[in-house]
Structure formats: C-alpha cells, structure tokens
Tab-separated table of C-alpha atoms in Angstrom:
chain	number	residue	atom	x	y	z
A	1	MET	CA	0.000	0.000	0.000
A	2	GLU	CA	1.322	3.459	-0.919
A	3	ASN	CA	1.991	6.072	1.761
A	4	ILE	CA	-0.849	8.255	0.478
A	5	ASP	CA	-3.337	5.435	1.080
A	6	ILE	CA	-1.899	4.674	4.516
A	7	ILE	CA	-2.237	8.323	5.551
A	8	GLN	CA	-5.740	8.442	4.053
A	9	LYS	CA	-6.728	5.539	6.318
A	10	SER	CA	-5.196	7.446	9.208
A	11	ILE	CA	-7.168	10.583	8.298
A	12	ASP	CA	-10.393	8.563	8.104
A	13	TYR	CA	-9.672	7.020	11.511
A	14	ILE	CA	-9.012	10.463	13.000
A	15	GLU	CA	-12.296	11.769	11.578
A	16	GLU	CA	-14.250	8.873	13.099
A	17	ASN	CA	-12.596	9.289	16.502
A	18	LEU	CA	-12.364	13.051	17.054
A	19	LYS	CA	-14.376	12.690	20.263
A	20	ASN	CA	-12.000	10.028	21.573
A	21	GLU	CA	-8.416	10.319	22.758
A	22	LEU	CA	-5.986	10.382	19.840
A	23	ASN	CA	-2.195	10.396	19.883
A	24	ALA	CA	0.623	9.978	17.397
A	25	GLU	CA	1.866	6.743	18.967
A	26	VAL	CA	-1.421	4.918	18.376
A	27	LEU	CA	-1.788	6.347	14.865
A	28	ALA	CA	1.791	5.391	13.961
A	29	LYS	CA	1.218	1.843	15.225
A	30	ARG	CA	-1.947	1.525	13.126
A	31	ALA	CA	0.066	2.673	10.091
A	32	ALA	CA	2.915	0.245	10.917
A	33	PHE	CA	5.351	3.188	10.951
A	34	SER	CA	7.795	4.365	13.553
A	35	VAL	CA	6.514	7.486	15.325
A	36	PHE	CA	9.276	9.592	13.765
A	37	TYR	CA	8.528	8.340	10.227
A	38	TYR	CA	4.776	8.710	10.758
A	39	TYR	CA	5.204	12.351	11.800
A	40	ARG	CA	7.250	13.045	8.677
A	41	VAL	CA	4.961	11.265	6.194
A	42	PHE	CA	1.765	12.707	7.689
A	43	GLN	CA	3.045	16.280	7.485
A	44	SER	CA	4.350	15.787	3.937
A	45	MET	CA	0.858	14.627	2.860
A	46	THR	CA	-1.264	17.191	4.711
A	47	GLY	CA	1.056	20.122	5.371
A	48	LEU	CA	0.406	19.998	9.130
A	49	PRO	CA	1.917	18.100	12.063
A	50	VAL	CA	-0.496	15.317	13.046
A	51	MET	CA	-1.520	16.744	16.439
A	52	GLN	CA	-2.118	20.180	14.936
A	53	TYR	CA	-4.212	18.548	12.211
A	54	ILE	CA	-6.312	16.768	14.860
A	55	GLN	CA	-6.785	20.024	16.771
A	56	LYS	CA	-7.900	21.801	13.604
A	57	ARG	CA	-10.456	19.115	12.725
A	58	LYS	CA	-11.818	19.058	16.296
A	59	LEU	CA	-12.352	22.814	16.260
A	60	LEU	CA	-14.025	22.797	12.833
A	61	HIS	CA	-16.479	20.111	13.923
A	62	ALA	CA	-17.032	21.756	17.308
A	63	ILE	CA	-18.021	25.155	15.933
A	64	TYR	CA	-20.334	23.521	13.397
A	65	GLU	CA	-22.119	21.598	16.167
A	66	MET	CA	-22.455	24.822	18.163
A	67	GLU	CA	-23.909	26.534	15.097
A	68	MET	CA	-26.447	23.688	14.899
A	69	GLY	CA	-27.605	24.552	18.422
A	70	ARG	CA	-25.690	22.213	20.742
A	71	PRO	CA	-24.630	23.910	24.014
A	72	MET	CA	-21.030	25.118	23.970
A	73	PHE	CA	-20.019	23.446	27.251
A	74	ILE	CA	-21.276	20.038	26.053
A	75	VAL	CA	-19.483	20.324	22.698
A	76	GLU	CA	-16.256	21.395	24.404
A	77	ALA	CA	-16.383	18.345	26.674
A	78	ASP	CA	-17.233	15.994	23.788
A	79	TYR	CA	-14.086	17.045	21.926
A	80	GLY	CA	-11.819	16.619	24.943
A	81	TYR	CA	-11.511	20.190	26.229
A	82	GLU	CA	-11.621	19.920	30.016
A	83	THR	CA	-12.134	23.656	30.531
A	84	HIS	CA	-13.634	26.517	28.545
A	85	SER	CA	-10.286	28.277	28.924
A	86	GLY	CA	-8.530	25.433	27.072
A	87	PHE	CA	-11.070	25.539	24.258
A	88	TYR	CA	-10.894	29.345	24.104
A	89	LYS	CA	-7.089	29.371	23.754
A	90	ALA	CA	-7.113	26.689	21.038
A	91	PHE	CA	-9.934	28.445	19.190
A	92	LYS	CA	-8.272	31.855	19.252
A	93	LYS	CA	-4.989	30.387	18.029
A	94	GLU	CA	-6.749	28.743	15.049
A	95	PHE	CA	-9.276	31.450	14.125
A	96	GLY	CA	-7.641	34.621	15.435
A	97	CYS	CA	-10.594	35.729	17.580
A	98	SER	CA	-12.887	34.605	20.399
A	99	PRO	CA	-15.715	32.120	19.697
A	100	THR	CA	-18.309	34.830	20.402
A	101	LYS	CA	-16.779	37.242	17.908
A	102	TYR	CA	-16.439	34.473	15.330
A	103	PHE	CA	-20.134	33.568	15.536
A	104	ASN	CA	-21.070	37.247	15.186
A	105	LEU	CA	-19.018	37.541	12.001
A	106	HIS	CA	-19.363	34.145	10.308
A	107	LYS	CA	-21.672	31.185	9.787
A	108	PRO	CA	-19.709	27.935	10.304
A	109	LYS	CA	-20.039	25.318	7.576
A	110	LYS	CA	-20.098	21.550	7.948
A	111	PRO	CA	-16.469	20.329	7.620
A	112	PHE	CA	-15.862	18.399	4.416
A	113	LYS	CA	-14.098	15.049	4.289
A	114	ILE	CA	-10.440	15.051	3.321
A	115	ASN	CA	-9.661	12.740	0.397
A	116	LEU	CA	-5.992	12.826	-0.588
A	117	ARG	CA	-6.598	10.902	-3.818
A	118	GLN	CA	-9.183	13.363	-5.116
A	119	GLU	CA	-7.035	16.475	-4.943
A	120	GLU	CA	-3.902	17.892	-3.423
A	121	TYR	CA	-4.351	19.467	-0.017
A	122	ILE	CA	-2.011	22.197	1.128
A	123	MET	CA	-2.345	23.047	4.799
A	124	ILE	CA	0.020	25.756	5.963
A	125	THR	CA	0.623	26.925	9.519
A	126	HIS	CA	0.959	30.610	10.407
A	127	LYS	CA	4.472	29.810	11.602
A	128	LYS	CA	5.359	28.492	8.135
A	129	LEU	CA	3.789	31.521	6.439
A	130	LYS	CA	5.875	33.888	8.567
A	131	GLU	CA	8.992	31.934	7.643
A	132	VAL	CA	8.144	32.151	3.911
A	133	LEU	CA	7.294	35.868	4.143
A	134	LYS	CA	10.941	36.595	4.973
A	135	ASN	CA	11.458	36.385	1.205
A	136	TRP	CA	9.710	39.765	0.865
A	137	ASP	CA	10.701	43.148	2.212
A	138	ILE	CA	7.694	43.773	4.472
A	139	ASP	CA	7.362	45.240	7.953
A	140	GLU	CA	7.538	43.108	11.068
A	141	PRO	CA	5.922	41.929	13.266
A	142	ILE	CA	3.812	40.159	10.654
A	143	SER	CA	0.082	39.781	11.258
A	144	ILE	CA	-1.923	37.042	9.495
A	145	GLU	CA	-5.716	37.051	9.164
A	146	ASP	CA	-8.115	34.559	7.599
A	147	ILE	CA	-10.174	35.549	4.564
A	148	TYR	CA	-13.860	34.666	4.221
A	149	TYR	CA	-15.800	34.550	0.965
A	150	SER	CA	-19.271	36.026	0.515
A	151	ASN	CA	-20.832	32.590	1.165
A	152	GLU	CA	-19.074	32.418	4.590
A	153	GLU	CA	-16.532	29.810	3.450
A	154	ARG	CA	-13.103	30.305	5.012
A	155	ALA	CA	-10.381	30.505	2.368
A	156	THR	CA	-7.852	27.690	2.641
A	157	ASN	CA	-5.253	29.019	0.198
A	158	CYS	CA	-4.962	32.748	0.923
A	159	TRP	CA	-4.568	35.072	3.909
A	160	LYS	CA	-4.426	38.797	4.627
A	161	ILE	CA	-0.950	39.958	5.646
A	162	ASN	CA	-0.345	43.082	7.772
A	163	LYS	CA	-3.905	44.176	6.875
A	164	LYS	CA	-2.774	45.351	3.431
A	165	PHE	CA	-1.398	42.404	1.415
A	166	ILE	CA	-2.734	39.017	0.324
A	167	ILE	CA	-0.596	35.890	0.156
A	168	LYS	CA	-1.873	33.070	-2.008
A	169	ILE	CA	-0.534	29.522	-2.182
A	170	GLY	CA	-1.064	26.652	-4.599
A	171	LYS	CA	0.494	24.205	-7.037
A	172	ASN	CA	-1.098	25.353	-10.294
A	173	ILE	CA	1.738	27.576	-11.480
A	174	GLU	CA	0.242	27.750	-14.978
A	175	GLY	CA	-2.962	29.203	-13.517
A	176	LEU	CA	-1.002	31.656	-11.362
A	177	THR	CA	1.032	32.813	-14.369
A	178	GLN	CA	-2.201	33.293	-16.293
A	179	HIS	CA	-3.626	35.381	-13.447
A	180	ILE	CA	-0.498	37.537	-13.281
A	181	ASN	CA	-0.423	38.148	-17.044
A	182	MET	CA	-4.122	39.016	-17.182
A	183	SER	CA	-3.925	41.293	-14.138
A	184	ARG	CA	-0.967	43.247	-15.530
A	185	LEU	CA	-2.746	43.792	-18.853
A	186	LEU	CA	-5.851	45.077	-17.073
A	187	VAL	CA	-3.758	47.458	-14.967
A	188	ASP	CA	-2.051	48.703	-18.146
A	189	ALA	CA	-5.535	49.344	-19.554
A	190	GLY	CA	-6.373	51.530	-16.562
A	191	LEU	CA	-8.393	48.967	-14.587
A	192	LEU	CA	-7.755	47.633	-11.096
A	193	ALA	CA	-6.485	44.093	-10.567
A	194	SER	CA	-4.472	42.175	-7.987
A	195	ILE	CA	-0.800	42.091	-9.004
A	196	PRO	CA	2.176	40.388	-7.311
A	197	ILE	CA	4.777	42.085	-5.154
A	198	LYS	CA	8.275	41.034	-6.181
A	199	THR	CA	10.392	39.007	-3.758
A	200	LYS	CA	13.792	40.207	-2.554
A	201	CYS	CA	15.194	38.184	-5.473
A	202	ASP	CA	12.978	40.104	-7.935
A	203	LEU	CA	10.680	37.118	-8.588
A	204	GLU	CA	6.892	37.139	-9.050
A	205	TYR	CA	6.479	34.355	-6.475
A	206	TYR	CA	8.444	32.107	-4.129
A	207	LEU	CA	8.530	28.366	-4.879
A	208	GLU	CA	9.150	25.637	-2.305
A	209	GLU	CA	8.645	21.928	-2.993
A	210	GLU	CA	6.211	22.553	-5.873
A	211	VAL	CA	4.104	24.956	-3.778
A	212	TYR	CA	4.062	28.599	-4.859
A	213	PHE	CA	3.653	31.517	-2.465
A	214	CYS	CA	2.577	34.749	-4.147
A	215	LEU	CA	2.276	37.999	-2.196
A	216	MET	CA	-0.137	40.395	-3.885
A	217	MET	CA	-1.391	43.926	-3.564
A	218	PRO	CA	-5.172	43.435	-3.433
A	219	VAL	CA	-7.794	45.549	-5.138
A	220	GLU	CA	-8.991	48.028	-2.521
A	221	GLY	CA	-12.577	47.286	-1.545
A	222	ILE	CA	-14.697	44.356	-0.390
A	223	MET	CA	-16.009	41.214	-2.065
A	224	MET	CA	-19.508	41.485	-3.465
A	225	SER	CA	-22.169	39.289	-1.847
A	226	SER	CA	-25.350	37.798	-3.279
A	227	ARG	CA	-27.312	38.872	-0.230
A	228	GLU	CA	-26.301	42.480	-0.809
A	229	ILE	CA	-27.741	42.272	-4.331
A	230	PHE	CA	-31.010	40.649	-3.211
A	231	ASN	CA	-31.506	43.041	-0.295
A	232	ASP	CA	-30.991	46.150	-2.436
A	233	GLU	CA	-34.322	47.819	-3.241
A	234	ASN	CA	-32.784	48.709	-6.600
A	235	CYS	CA	-31.646	45.130	-7.272
A	236	LYS	CA	-32.692	45.310	-10.943
A	237	ASP	CA	-30.486	48.353	-11.529
A	238	LYS	CA	-27.619	46.732	-9.618
A	239	ALA	CA	-27.955	43.545	-11.686
A	240	ARG	CA	-27.967	45.511	-14.941
A	241	TYR	CA	-24.882	47.369	-13.741
A	242	ILE	CA	-23.119	44.038	-13.064
A	243	GLY	CA	-23.915	42.915	-16.611
A	244	GLU	CA	-22.572	46.171	-18.055
A	245	ILE	CA	-19.318	45.897	-16.092
A	246	ILE	CA	-18.833	42.308	-17.291
A	247	GLY	CA	-19.374	43.571	-20.840
A	248	GLN	CA	-16.783	46.301	-20.337
A	249	LEU	CA	-14.325	43.743	-18.941
A	250	HIS	CA	-14.843	41.597	-22.042
A	251	ASN	CA	-14.244	44.546	-24.365
A	252	VAL	CA	-10.940	45.306	-22.635
A	253	ILE	CA	-9.836	41.654	-22.681
A	254	LYS	CA	-10.733	41.354	-26.363
A	255	ASN	CA	-8.170	44.047	-27.175
A	256	TYR	CA	-5.450	41.795	-25.750
A	257	ASP	CA	-6.467	38.526	-27.410
A	258	ASP	CA	-3.194	38.380	-29.335
A	259	LYS	CA	-1.089	38.968	-26.193
A	260	LEU	CA	-2.655	36.262	-24.036
A	261	GLU	CA	-2.205	32.524	-24.387
A	262	CYS	CA	-5.243	30.728	-22.999
A	263	ASN	CA	-6.669	27.264	-23.480
A	264	TYR	CA	-9.772	26.968	-25.639
A	265	ASN	CA	-12.595	25.171	-23.867
A	266	ASN	CA	-15.054	23.575	-26.274
A	267	LEU	CA	-18.065	23.859	-23.998
A	268	PHE	CA	-20.330	21.732	-26.172
A	269	GLU	CA	-17.807	18.899	-26.392
A	270	ASN	CA	-17.205	19.114	-22.644
A	271	LEU	CA	-20.914	18.748	-22.041
A	272	THR	CA	-21.690	15.914	-24.416
A	273	LYS	CA	-18.627	13.763	-23.672
A	274	TRP	CA	-18.258	14.323	-19.934
A	275	ALA	CA	-20.899	16.279	-17.991
A	276	VAL	CA	-24.208	15.135	-19.516
A	277	PRO	CA	-23.509	11.385	-18.994
A	278	ILE	CA	-22.844	12.049	-15.285
A	279	VAL	CA	-25.978	14.157	-14.857
A	280	LYS	CA	-28.157	11.672	-16.756
A	281	GLU	CA	-27.410	9.024	-14.145
A	282	ASN	CA	-28.221	11.221	-11.156
A	283	LEU	CA	-30.966	13.721	-12.026
A	284	GLU	CA	-34.643	12.964	-12.557
A	285	ILE	CA	-34.920	14.708	-15.936
A	286	PRO	CA	-36.580	12.994	-18.945
A	287	VAL	CA	-34.062	11.531	-21.407
A	288	LYS	CA	-35.823	13.362	-24.250
A	289	PHE	CA	-34.751	16.682	-22.725
A	290	TYR	CA	-31.061	15.811	-23.104
A	291	ASP	CA	-31.577	14.818	-26.739
A	292	ASP	CA	-33.428	18.067	-27.490
A	293	TYR	CA	-30.913	20.084	-25.478
A	294	ILE	CA	-27.897	18.639	-27.310
A	295	ASN	CA	-29.603	18.965	-30.692
A	296	ILE	CA	-30.781	22.593	-30.299
A	297	PHE	CA	-27.687	23.880	-28.491
A	298	GLY	CA	-25.468	22.002	-30.948
A	299	GLN	CA	-27.049	23.827	-33.894
A	300	VAL	CA	-26.176	27.306	-32.583
A	301	PHE	CA	-22.950	26.599	-30.673
A	302	SER	CA	-20.575	27.035	-33.632
A	303	LYS	CA	-22.108	30.469	-34.332
A	304	LEU	CA	-21.674	31.835	-30.808
A	305	PRO	CA	-18.964	34.552	-30.451
A	306	LYS	CA	-15.930	33.290	-28.569
A	307	GLN	CA	-13.169	35.166	-26.786
A	308	ILE	CA	-11.048	35.063	-23.635
A	309	ILE	CA	-13.321	35.208	-20.575
A	310	HIS	CA	-12.859	35.321	-16.802
A	311	ARG	CA	-14.652	31.961	-16.329
A	312	ASP	CA	-15.097	32.262	-12.534
A	313	LEU	CA	-17.287	35.322	-12.000
A	314	ASN	CA	-18.831	34.458	-8.661
A	315	PRO	CA	-19.621	37.444	-6.384
A	316	SER	CA	-16.433	36.956	-4.335
A	317	ASN	CA	-14.334	37.683	-7.426
A	318	MET	CA	-15.948	41.090	-7.972
A	319	ILE	CA	-14.565	43.833	-5.716
A	320	ILE	CA	-16.763	46.785	-4.792
A	321	LYS	CA	-16.030	50.139	-3.197
A	322	ASP	CA	-18.578	52.854	-2.461
A	323	GLY	CA	-21.237	50.775	-4.191
A	324	LYS	CA	-19.285	50.448	-7.456
A	325	ILE	CA	-17.429	47.481	-8.949
A	326	VAL	CA	-13.806	48.588	-9.006
A	327	GLY	CA	-12.037	45.411	-10.080
A	328	PHE	CA	-11.956	41.664	-10.627
A	329	ILE	CA	-9.705	39.052	-9.034
A	330	ASP	CA	-8.704	35.400	-9.532
A	331	PHE	CA	-8.017	34.872	-13.228
A	332	GLU	CA	-6.558	31.374	-12.730
A	333	LEU	CA	-9.385	29.746	-14.717
A	334	THR	CA	-9.345	32.263	-17.564
A	335	GLU	CA	-9.887	30.557	-20.922
A	336	LYS	CA	-11.224	31.073	-24.423
A	337	ASN	CA	-14.907	30.162	-24.456
A	338	ILE	CA	-18.279	31.475	-25.609
A	339	ARG	CA	-18.480	35.005	-24.231
A	340	ILE	CA	-22.014	34.706	-22.789
A	341	TYR	CA	-20.748	32.047	-20.398
A	342	ASP	CA	-19.476	34.779	-18.036
A	343	PRO	CA	-22.734	36.712	-17.481
A	344	CYS	CA	-24.690	33.440	-17.248
A	345	TYR	CA	-22.180	32.065	-14.736
A	346	ALA	CA	-22.343	35.272	-12.684
A	347	ALA	CA	-26.137	34.998	-12.502
A	348	THR	CA	-26.184	31.343	-11.417
A	349	ALA	CA	-23.361	31.931	-8.905
A	350	ILE	CA	-25.571	34.558	-7.258
A	351	LEU	CA	-28.475	32.093	-7.235
A	352	SER	CA	-26.400	29.340	-5.609
A	353	GLU	CA	-25.702	31.498	-2.554
A	354	ILE	CA	-29.403	32.155	-1.812
A	355	PHE	CA	-31.014	29.037	-3.278
A	356	SER	CA	-31.796	27.667	0.188
A	357	GLU	CA	-34.262	30.564	0.579
A	358	PRO	CA	-37.231	29.841	-1.765
A	359	LYS	CA	-38.672	33.314	-1.160
A	360	ASN	CA	-35.845	34.710	-3.326
A	361	HIS	CA	-36.277	32.339	-6.281
A	362	LYS	CA	-38.751	34.487	-8.195
A	363	LYS	CA	-36.667	37.602	-7.586
A	364	TRP	CA	-33.630	35.856	-9.065
A	365	PHE	CA	-35.226	35.724	-12.522
A	366	GLU	CA	-35.297	39.540	-12.521
A	367	ILE	CA	-31.649	39.641	-11.459
A	368	TYR	CA	-30.695	37.150	-14.187
A	369	LYS	CA	-32.690	39.079	-16.799
A	370	ASN	CA	-31.069	42.396	-15.923
A	371	ILE	CA	-27.527	41.001	-15.838
A	372	ILE	CA	-28.093	39.757	-19.389
A	373	LEU	CA	-29.727	43.035	-20.504
A	374	GLY	CA	-26.826	44.999	-19.019
A	375	TYR	CA	-24.340	42.804	-20.877
A	376	ASP	CA	-26.362	43.240	-24.072
A	377	ASN	CA	-26.176	47.042	-23.673
A	378	ILE	CA	-22.390	46.848	-23.951
A	379	CYS	CA	-21.707	43.827	-26.163
A	380	ASN	CA	-24.819	43.597	-28.396
A	381	LEU	CA	-25.875	39.958	-28.196
A	382	THR	CA	-26.300	38.177	-31.508
A	383	LYS	CA	-29.500	36.376	-32.529
A	384	GLU	CA	-27.817	33.035	-31.819
A	385	GLU	CA	-26.668	34.160	-28.361
A	386	LYS	CA	-30.214	35.163	-27.439
A	387	GLU	CA	-31.453	31.740	-28.553
A	388	ALA	CA	-28.684	29.968	-26.639
A	389	LEU	CA	-29.132	31.718	-23.269
A	390	PRO	CA	-31.336	29.065	-21.570
A	391	TYR	CA	-28.977	26.321	-22.728
A	392	VAL	CA	-25.867	28.164	-21.550
A	393	VAL	CA	-27.408	28.627	-18.094
A	394	LEU	CA	-28.236	24.912	-17.954
A	395	SER	CA	-24.809	24.048	-19.381
A	396	ASN	CA	-23.179	25.844	-16.486
A	397	GLN	CA	-25.359	23.982	-13.995
A	398	ILE	CA	-24.724	20.610	-15.608
A	399	ILE	CA	-20.960	21.212	-15.548
A	400	CYS	CA	-21.044	22.424	-11.927
A	401	TYR	CA	-22.991	19.366	-10.796
A	402	ALA	CA	-20.708	16.978	-12.701
A	403	TYR	CA	-17.596	18.648	-11.245
A	404	PHE	CA	-18.775	18.838	-7.638
A	405	SER	CA	-19.999	15.230	-7.704
A	406	GLN	CA	-16.379	14.066	-8.111
A	407	PHE	CA	-15.210	15.400	-4.736
A	408	ASP	CA	-16.265	14.490	-1.194
A	409	LYS	CA	-15.431	18.006	-0.002
A	410	PHE	CA	-18.104	19.483	-2.286
A	411	GLU	CA	-21.013	17.335	-1.050
A	412	GLU	CA	-23.015	20.407	0.010
A	413	LEU	CA	-22.361	22.240	-3.264
A	414	LYS	CA	-23.219	19.109	-5.245
A	415	ASN	CA	-26.608	18.885	-3.564
A	416	ILE	CA	-27.319	22.595	-4.048
A	417	ASN	CA	-26.417	22.384	-7.735
A	418	LYS	CA	-28.515	19.261	-8.193
A	419	SER	CA	-31.567	21.087	-6.841
A	420	MET	CA	-30.726	24.194	-8.875
A	421	THR	CA	-30.388	22.217	-12.106
A	422	LEU	CA	-33.769	20.542	-11.609
A	423	TRP	CA	-35.383	23.872	-10.722
A	424	LEU	CA	-33.915	25.661	-13.748
A	425	TYR	CA	-34.981	22.800	-16.007
A	426	GLU	CA	-38.536	23.103	-14.686
A	427	ASN	CA	-38.432	26.873	-15.311
A	428	ILE	CA	-36.474	26.887	-18.569
A	429	ASP	CA	-39.056	29.123	-20.277
A	430	CYS	CA	-38.233	31.900	-17.790
A	431	LEU	CA	-34.601	31.831	-18.972
A	432	ASP	CA	-35.647	32.780	-22.517
A	433	ILE	CA	-35.833	36.500	-21.779
A	434	PHE	CA	-35.827	37.572	-25.456
A	435	GLY	CA	-38.529	35.119	-26.548
A	436	ALA	CA	-36.013	33.752	-29.026
A	437	LEU	CA	-37.065	30.102	-28.850
C-alpha cells in the first residue's frame, strides 16, 4: 500500500474518533510506521503536524455543532476540552478571535471530508507563512488574518498579511502565471487588478517543494455578496450594472487577445462527452430533454462569439467600493470560451448562494434578466446568443454538478447544484428573456 493510502486511512480514523483520545503513537502503530517516520509522512501529505491537524479538525467540527444549536459546554467536553479556557485558547490560536466574535461575524459550515486521492491538499501553519514571508521586504511583526468569501466559506489558500497584502498559495503555477499576465494587462488598460509584489530576489512568487507563495497587492474594496444584491431595493439596476461591467471587462480583454495565451474550452464537447452522462445518471430529468438540449444547443454553438473570458465570475471575485465594482480578481481559470458564459455564470453563482431561501427564487429571474440586458447594452448579443441563453445557463449547472460530484469536499455544493439544475430545467421558459425560442 502506498503512503498516500496509509495516511488516508489514518485521516479517516481520526475523523471517526475526534471525540476520543488520539495520539501519534497509536496512529503510527496503526500505520505500521515508527513514530518519527509517521510524523514526517503525515506532514508531507497534509502540510500539518499530526496533532495540529487533529486540533484543527476538532475545532471545525465543534463550531459547526455549536452553530447547529448544541450547548457550547457540552461540545467542548465531547471534543476533549476539560475547561472553557482550554477551548478558548485553542480556538483563538486557530481562528484569530474569540468564539463569540467568530459567531457574530461568520456562519460555520459543515467540515468536508479530506480525500488525498481526489485532490492535493495544502495546509500551511501561520508559523510556516511567517517563515516564507521573509522572502519579501515587508514590515515586522507580521500579522496574518483569515479571509472569508461572501458565502461564509473560510479561504484555505490565501490570507491577509499586515492588513494590506494578500498571500496566495497553490500548485497550479500555470494558472497563477495566467492570473499575473491578465492582471498586468488590465492594470495597463487603466483597470484595477491584484498584481504580485516582487520578492527580494525580484521574482513574481516564491517556490518551495512545488508549492508557490505569491504575495499580492489586493484591489482596494470588499467582495460582493449575493445577499447584498437581493436586499438592495434597486436590485434590478444593480444587476444591470453588473452585466454592463462584465461587458466592459470583455471589451478590454478582447483588445489583448493576441497577447494572451489561454486554453480553448469547447463547452459543447465538454458537455456531451463528460458532464451530460454524469448528470443523466443522477438527475430525474426525462431523457428526451437531453436529446433536445444537445440537438438545439449544438445547432447554434458554432455560431456563438468566442473570446477570452474570466470563467469564474462568482460574487467573491468582484470587488466593490462605495457601491461600485472597481475590479476583478482570480483569473486562474481564464480561458477562451463562448463570451455569454461569463454573465450566465455570474447569474447562477448569485443564485447558488441564496437558493436555500425559496422566497428569493422568483426575484432571481429579474436579477438574471437584468444582468443579461446589461451585458447586451455593452456587447450587443447576436441572434444566436439570445437563442442559446437558456442552454448556456443549464450548461453551467450541468458542468457544476458533474464537477462537484467528483469530490467528497463538495457534497453540500453538489446537492445545491442538483436542486438548482432541476429547478432551472422546470423553469427553462423563464430563462428565454428575449422570446427567441
């Protein structure tokens, strides 16, 4: 058995026994490793020392149980904290604030399962980050804060440094390079984007054992949230404004088509060969729909305008200041695709964050409609694009469901997207805002 599978078994055992006493000696014995070797292999696979990993998982499960209504003192005892003081100290070390403040600011999510075979996990301690940050000329002492997305998810690959920088880590250097190139072009065009701060060695990022560390100057402002859009009494105007800004972004990017090297994603081929077969097996949609969908969308797909797009326009990647969108972040997924994918993706990303609240469903159709109308004001949709809109929205949902269904960590998102796909299918006529079909 390979080390990755041995450590996976260890991780599964830890997860099942978080409310019992756990120690490295017992875990090493179960793995048939010496304690020293077990420590080394575990940290190389997860990025954290084993006891720190256990502490982290206990705290994540504990705060979720508290969010679900279980009394704090009972949860603390269940996870082995003999006193509130012990829990408080461990919590503050992990989350940077008291439990009370955390609950006032954030809504804890159910911890996802760790599956080392499904993707690479990079867990970095604050101590390690401070060590890496010595490669940049920044003021000390260094402060590190967690970042939370608009859907209350805690970021696992980026942190705020000294309240004015962002450090991002990962292994997809190609995606990082793409982000850097795109961001610099946008800045040259007079727009705001997150660009890297050079290391002391004049490099765009620091590389250690295949993991990159990139310190960036963020776009000044805050991440947009779906709730902010829904709660705005002028939500239609705000949605149209979002569509117009996406259109303006596309017009700027189009001017740099010859300077950017991006992969071309054949959306239709991706759907028919990969995503649709997965969805067919799991969603209660008549088979005839898929045949009609592939036939009709296939007829117009080749005629749809294609260009380089952002590809990940969820609210958290739009930065606002004083009520205006001032910039976009995270261009790692940028690719050449049909251009209407971006506004359609933005609309469904907004829906996914409020889909658990049925009272907002009807209102979303107005938001979707106005995002598209705003985009049309800037980019003048073609006849074929207007016909394709319902199918592009469903294409995005089908792809999201197929992708999330591959990973244990996305169980919640998979279920949300399953429900969304069925709901959009049942309301497909409402997606045809131009009456083109």
